[in-house]
Tab-separated table of C-alpha atoms in Angstrom:
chain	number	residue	atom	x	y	z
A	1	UNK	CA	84.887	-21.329	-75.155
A	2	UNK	CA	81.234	-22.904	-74.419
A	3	UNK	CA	78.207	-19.714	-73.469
A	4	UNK	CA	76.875	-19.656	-70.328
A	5	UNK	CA	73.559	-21.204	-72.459
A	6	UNK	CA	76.169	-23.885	-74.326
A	7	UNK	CA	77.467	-24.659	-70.956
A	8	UNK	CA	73.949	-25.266	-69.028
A	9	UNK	CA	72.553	-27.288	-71.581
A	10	UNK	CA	75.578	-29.191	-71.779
A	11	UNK	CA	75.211	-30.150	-67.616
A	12	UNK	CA	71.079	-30.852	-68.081
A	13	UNK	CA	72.584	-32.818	-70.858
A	14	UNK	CA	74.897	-34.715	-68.374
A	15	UNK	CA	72.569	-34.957	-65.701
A	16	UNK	CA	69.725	-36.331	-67.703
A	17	UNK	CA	71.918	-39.418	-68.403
A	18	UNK	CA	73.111	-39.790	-64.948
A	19	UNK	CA	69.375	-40.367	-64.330
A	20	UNK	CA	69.055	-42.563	-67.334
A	21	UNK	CA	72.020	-44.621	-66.387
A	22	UNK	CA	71.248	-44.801	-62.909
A	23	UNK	CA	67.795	-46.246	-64.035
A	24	UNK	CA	69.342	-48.429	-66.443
A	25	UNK	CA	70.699	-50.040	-63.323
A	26	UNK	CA	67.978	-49.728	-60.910
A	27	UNK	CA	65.841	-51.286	-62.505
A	28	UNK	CA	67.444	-54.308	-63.807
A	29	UNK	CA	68.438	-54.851	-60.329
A	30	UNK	CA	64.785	-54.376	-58.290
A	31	UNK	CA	62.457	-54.543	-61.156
A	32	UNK	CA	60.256	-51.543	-62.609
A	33	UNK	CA	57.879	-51.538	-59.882
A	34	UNK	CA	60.114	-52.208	-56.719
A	35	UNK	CA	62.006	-48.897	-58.265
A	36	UNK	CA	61.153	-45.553	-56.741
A	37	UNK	CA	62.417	-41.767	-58.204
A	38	UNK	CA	64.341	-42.042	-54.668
A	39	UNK	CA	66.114	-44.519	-55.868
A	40	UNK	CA	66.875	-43.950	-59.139
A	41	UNK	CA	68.221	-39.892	-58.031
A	42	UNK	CA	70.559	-41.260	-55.082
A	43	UNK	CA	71.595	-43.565	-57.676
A	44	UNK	CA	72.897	-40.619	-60.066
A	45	UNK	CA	73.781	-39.278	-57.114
A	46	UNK	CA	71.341	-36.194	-57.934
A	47	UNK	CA	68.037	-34.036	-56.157
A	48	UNK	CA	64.192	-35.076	-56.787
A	49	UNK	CA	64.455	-31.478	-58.465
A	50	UNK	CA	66.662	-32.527	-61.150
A	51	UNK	CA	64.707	-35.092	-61.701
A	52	UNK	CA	61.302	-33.137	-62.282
A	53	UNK	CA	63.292	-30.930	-64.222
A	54	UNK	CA	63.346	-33.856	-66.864
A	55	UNK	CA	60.952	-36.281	-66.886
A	56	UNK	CA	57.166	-35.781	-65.497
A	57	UNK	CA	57.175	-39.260	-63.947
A	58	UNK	CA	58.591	-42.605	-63.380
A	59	UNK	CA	56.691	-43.927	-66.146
A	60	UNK	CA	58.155	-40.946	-68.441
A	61	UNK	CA	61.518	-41.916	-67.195
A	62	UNK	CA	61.284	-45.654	-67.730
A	63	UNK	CA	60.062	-44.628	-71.542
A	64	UNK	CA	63.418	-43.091	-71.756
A	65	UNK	CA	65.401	-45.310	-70.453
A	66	UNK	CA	63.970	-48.076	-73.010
A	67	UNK	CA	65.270	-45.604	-75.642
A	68	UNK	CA	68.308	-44.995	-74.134
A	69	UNK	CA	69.346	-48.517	-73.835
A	70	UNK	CA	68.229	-49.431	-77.509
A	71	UNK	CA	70.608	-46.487	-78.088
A	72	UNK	CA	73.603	-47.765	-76.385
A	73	UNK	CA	72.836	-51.598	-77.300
A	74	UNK	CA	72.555	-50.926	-80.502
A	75	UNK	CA	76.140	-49.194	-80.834
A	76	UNK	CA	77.702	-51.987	-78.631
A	77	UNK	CA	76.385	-54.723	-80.973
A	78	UNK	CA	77.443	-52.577	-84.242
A	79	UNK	CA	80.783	-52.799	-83.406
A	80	UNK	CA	80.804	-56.616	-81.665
A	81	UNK	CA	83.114	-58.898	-83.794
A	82	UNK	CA	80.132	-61.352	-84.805
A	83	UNK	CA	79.508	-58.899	-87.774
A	84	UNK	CA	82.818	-59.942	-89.530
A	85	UNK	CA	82.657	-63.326	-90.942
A	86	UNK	CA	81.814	-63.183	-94.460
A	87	UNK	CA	79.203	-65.914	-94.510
A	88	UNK	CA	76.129	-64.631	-93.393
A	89	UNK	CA	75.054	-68.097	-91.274
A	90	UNK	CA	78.338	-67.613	-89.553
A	91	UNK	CA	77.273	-64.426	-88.829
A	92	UNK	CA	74.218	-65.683	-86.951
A	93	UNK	CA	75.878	-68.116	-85.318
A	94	UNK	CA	78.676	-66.038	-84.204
A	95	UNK	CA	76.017	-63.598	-83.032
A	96	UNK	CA	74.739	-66.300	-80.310
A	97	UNK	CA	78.090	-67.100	-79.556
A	98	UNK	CA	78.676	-63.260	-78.402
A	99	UNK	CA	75.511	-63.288	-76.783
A	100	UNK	CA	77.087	-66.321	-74.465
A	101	UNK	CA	80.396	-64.688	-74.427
A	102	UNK	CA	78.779	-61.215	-72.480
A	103	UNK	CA	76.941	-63.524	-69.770
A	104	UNK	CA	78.761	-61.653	-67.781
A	105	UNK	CA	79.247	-60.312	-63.814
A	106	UNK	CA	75.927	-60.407	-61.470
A	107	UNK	CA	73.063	-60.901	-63.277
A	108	UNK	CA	71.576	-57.316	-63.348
A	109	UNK	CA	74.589	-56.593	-65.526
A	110	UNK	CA	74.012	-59.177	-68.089
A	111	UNK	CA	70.086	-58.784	-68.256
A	112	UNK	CA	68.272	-56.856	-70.341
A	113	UNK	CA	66.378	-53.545	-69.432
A	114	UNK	CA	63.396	-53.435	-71.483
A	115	UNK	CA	62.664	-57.885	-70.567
A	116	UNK	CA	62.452	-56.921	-67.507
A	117	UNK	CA	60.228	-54.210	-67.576
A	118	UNK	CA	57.794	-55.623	-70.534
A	119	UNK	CA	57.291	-58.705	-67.988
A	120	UNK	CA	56.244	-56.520	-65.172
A	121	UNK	CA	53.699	-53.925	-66.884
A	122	UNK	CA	53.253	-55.240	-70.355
A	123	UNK	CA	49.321	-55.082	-69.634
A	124	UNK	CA	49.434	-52.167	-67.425
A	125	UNK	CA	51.380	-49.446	-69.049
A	126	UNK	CA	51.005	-49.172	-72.747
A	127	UNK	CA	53.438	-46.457	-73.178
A	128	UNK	CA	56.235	-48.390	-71.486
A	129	UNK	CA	55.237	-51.832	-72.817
A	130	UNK	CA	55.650	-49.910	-76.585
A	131	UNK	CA	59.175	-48.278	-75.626
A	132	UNK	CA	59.860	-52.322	-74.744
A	133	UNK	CA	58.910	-53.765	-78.317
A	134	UNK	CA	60.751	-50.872	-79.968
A	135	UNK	CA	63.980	-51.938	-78.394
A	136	UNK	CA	63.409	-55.762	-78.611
A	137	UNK	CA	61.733	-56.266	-82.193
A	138	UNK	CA	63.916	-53.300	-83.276
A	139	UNK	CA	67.164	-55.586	-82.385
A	140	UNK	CA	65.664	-58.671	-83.983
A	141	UNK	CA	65.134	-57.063	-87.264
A	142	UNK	CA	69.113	-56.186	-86.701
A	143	UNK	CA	69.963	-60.109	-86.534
A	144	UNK	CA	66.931	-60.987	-89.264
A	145	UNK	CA	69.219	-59.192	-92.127
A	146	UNK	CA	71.734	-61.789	-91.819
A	147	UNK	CA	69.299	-64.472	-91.552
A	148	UNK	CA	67.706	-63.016	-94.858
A	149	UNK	CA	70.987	-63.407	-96.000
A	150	UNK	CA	71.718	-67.103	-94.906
A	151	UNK	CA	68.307	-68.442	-95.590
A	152	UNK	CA	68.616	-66.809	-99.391
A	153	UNK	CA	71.507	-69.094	-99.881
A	154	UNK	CA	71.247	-72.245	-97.810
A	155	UNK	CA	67.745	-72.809	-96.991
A	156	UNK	CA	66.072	-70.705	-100.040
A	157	UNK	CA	62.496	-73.464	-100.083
A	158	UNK	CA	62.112	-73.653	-96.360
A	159	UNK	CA	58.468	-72.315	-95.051
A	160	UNK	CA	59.970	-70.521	-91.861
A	161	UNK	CA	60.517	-66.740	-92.262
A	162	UNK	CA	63.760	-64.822	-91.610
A	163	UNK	CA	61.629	-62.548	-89.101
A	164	UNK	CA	59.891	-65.901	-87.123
A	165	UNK	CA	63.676	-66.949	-86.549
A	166	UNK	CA	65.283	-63.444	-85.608
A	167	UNK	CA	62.203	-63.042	-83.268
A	168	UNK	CA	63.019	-66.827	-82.000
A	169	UNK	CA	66.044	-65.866	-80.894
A	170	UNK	CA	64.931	-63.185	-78.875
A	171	UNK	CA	62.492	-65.190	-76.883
A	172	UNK	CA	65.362	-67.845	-76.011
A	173	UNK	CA	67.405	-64.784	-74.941
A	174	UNK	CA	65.165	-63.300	-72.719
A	175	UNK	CA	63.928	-66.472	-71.531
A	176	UNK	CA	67.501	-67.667	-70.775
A	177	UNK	CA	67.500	-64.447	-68.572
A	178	UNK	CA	64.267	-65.430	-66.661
A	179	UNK	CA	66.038	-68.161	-65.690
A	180	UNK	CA	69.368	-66.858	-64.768
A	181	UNK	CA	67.405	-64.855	-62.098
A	182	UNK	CA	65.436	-67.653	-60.973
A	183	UNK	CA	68.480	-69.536	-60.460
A	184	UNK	CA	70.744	-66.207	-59.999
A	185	UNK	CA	73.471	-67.477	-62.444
A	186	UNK	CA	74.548	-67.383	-66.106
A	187	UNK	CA	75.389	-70.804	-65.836
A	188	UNK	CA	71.595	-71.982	-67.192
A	189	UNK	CA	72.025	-69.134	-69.477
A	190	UNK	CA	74.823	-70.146	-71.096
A	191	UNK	CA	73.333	-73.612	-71.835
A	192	UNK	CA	70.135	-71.810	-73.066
A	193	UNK	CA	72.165	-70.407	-75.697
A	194	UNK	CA	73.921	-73.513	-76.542
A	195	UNK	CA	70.853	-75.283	-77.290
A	196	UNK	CA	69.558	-72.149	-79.451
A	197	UNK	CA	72.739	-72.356	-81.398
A	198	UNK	CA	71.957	-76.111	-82.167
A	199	UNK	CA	68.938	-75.597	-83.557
A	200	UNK	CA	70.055	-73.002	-85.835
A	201	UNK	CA	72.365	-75.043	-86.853
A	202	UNK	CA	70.259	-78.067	-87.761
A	203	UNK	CA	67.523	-75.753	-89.302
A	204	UNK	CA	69.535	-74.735	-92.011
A	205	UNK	CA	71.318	-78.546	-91.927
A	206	UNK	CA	67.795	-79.947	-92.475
A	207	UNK	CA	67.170	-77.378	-95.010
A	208	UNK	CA	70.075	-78.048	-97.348
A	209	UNK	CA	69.555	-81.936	-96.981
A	210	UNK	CA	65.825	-81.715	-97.353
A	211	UNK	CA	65.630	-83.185	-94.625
């Protein structure tokens, strides 16, 4: 049976990621700035006080939440099926075929946390602009292993580096998400990441041909 301590650090735990899911959500539907403390504790459906009680300020929180969601992205795409073909370009490609496949729901629910924040205060706030790169350059390096692996045995001569390409993706990702909002649909998405999966595709085809 949990101590009275066990037990209250157990509900700061829970109520610390109320606020960090809540944000999570907030934010990637009215942007960093648009998003007030207000919103982000009716959202978790707790008091400014609770709040305070864990983060300092909205800039702490959105630190956090950049964490947070690198966190729980990175478990989602450890255990995606993309990871179980045995060829490592299939890999790749299967991993921009997922990313398609999850274009999911409203746009705030496909979009990506720490894109949309970088955009907004990538000059501004350091601290939060950091958290950002973490999560995003921390995901390519993910995807670059397999690329490693790919390029090492079908494009071994090429000049382009496994990093350049994992990074590559990344900017078509987020960019196919710029778009989605500005057109507030997956559909341009979608093709976004059709086009990316071509040009993989014909990098390493070109490669092997010498092309």
């Amino acid at each position: 049976m949990a101590t009275g301590a066990t037990a209250k650090a157990e509900e700061r735990h829970r109520s610390k990621t109320r606020l960090l899911e809540a944000a999570l959500t907030v934010i990637r539907t009215r942007g960093y700035t648009a998003t007030r403390v207000e919103d982000v504790c009716e959202a978790a459906g707790l008091t400014k006080g609770s709040f305070f009680h864990h983060f300092k300020s909205k800039e702490e929180l959105a630190v956090a939440a950049a964490d947070y969601w690198s966190q729980t992205t990175d478990a989602f795409f450890a255990a995606a099926p993309y990871h179980a073909p045995a060829d490592p370009l299939e890999r790749v490609l299967a991993y921009i075929d997922f990313r398609k496949e999850i274009l999911a729901g409203e746009v705030p629910e496909f979009t990506c946390l720490v894109g949309t924040m970088v955009q907004e205060v990538y000059e501004t706030v350091p601290a939060i602009r950091d958290a950002c790169d973490r999560s995003i350059s921390g995901h390519a390096a993910e995807l670059e292993k397999d690329i490693v692996a790919a390029k090492a045995l079908y494009a071994p001569d090429a000049t382009w580096t496994p990093e350049s390409l994992a990074l590559h993706t990344q900017a078509v990702i987020q960019g196919s998400f710029i778009l989605a909002k500005a057109r507030m649909g997956a559909e341009v998405a979608a093709q976004s990441l059709d086009h990316l999966r071509a040009y993989v595709e014909m990098l390493f085809t070109q490669s092997r041909t010498g092309d």
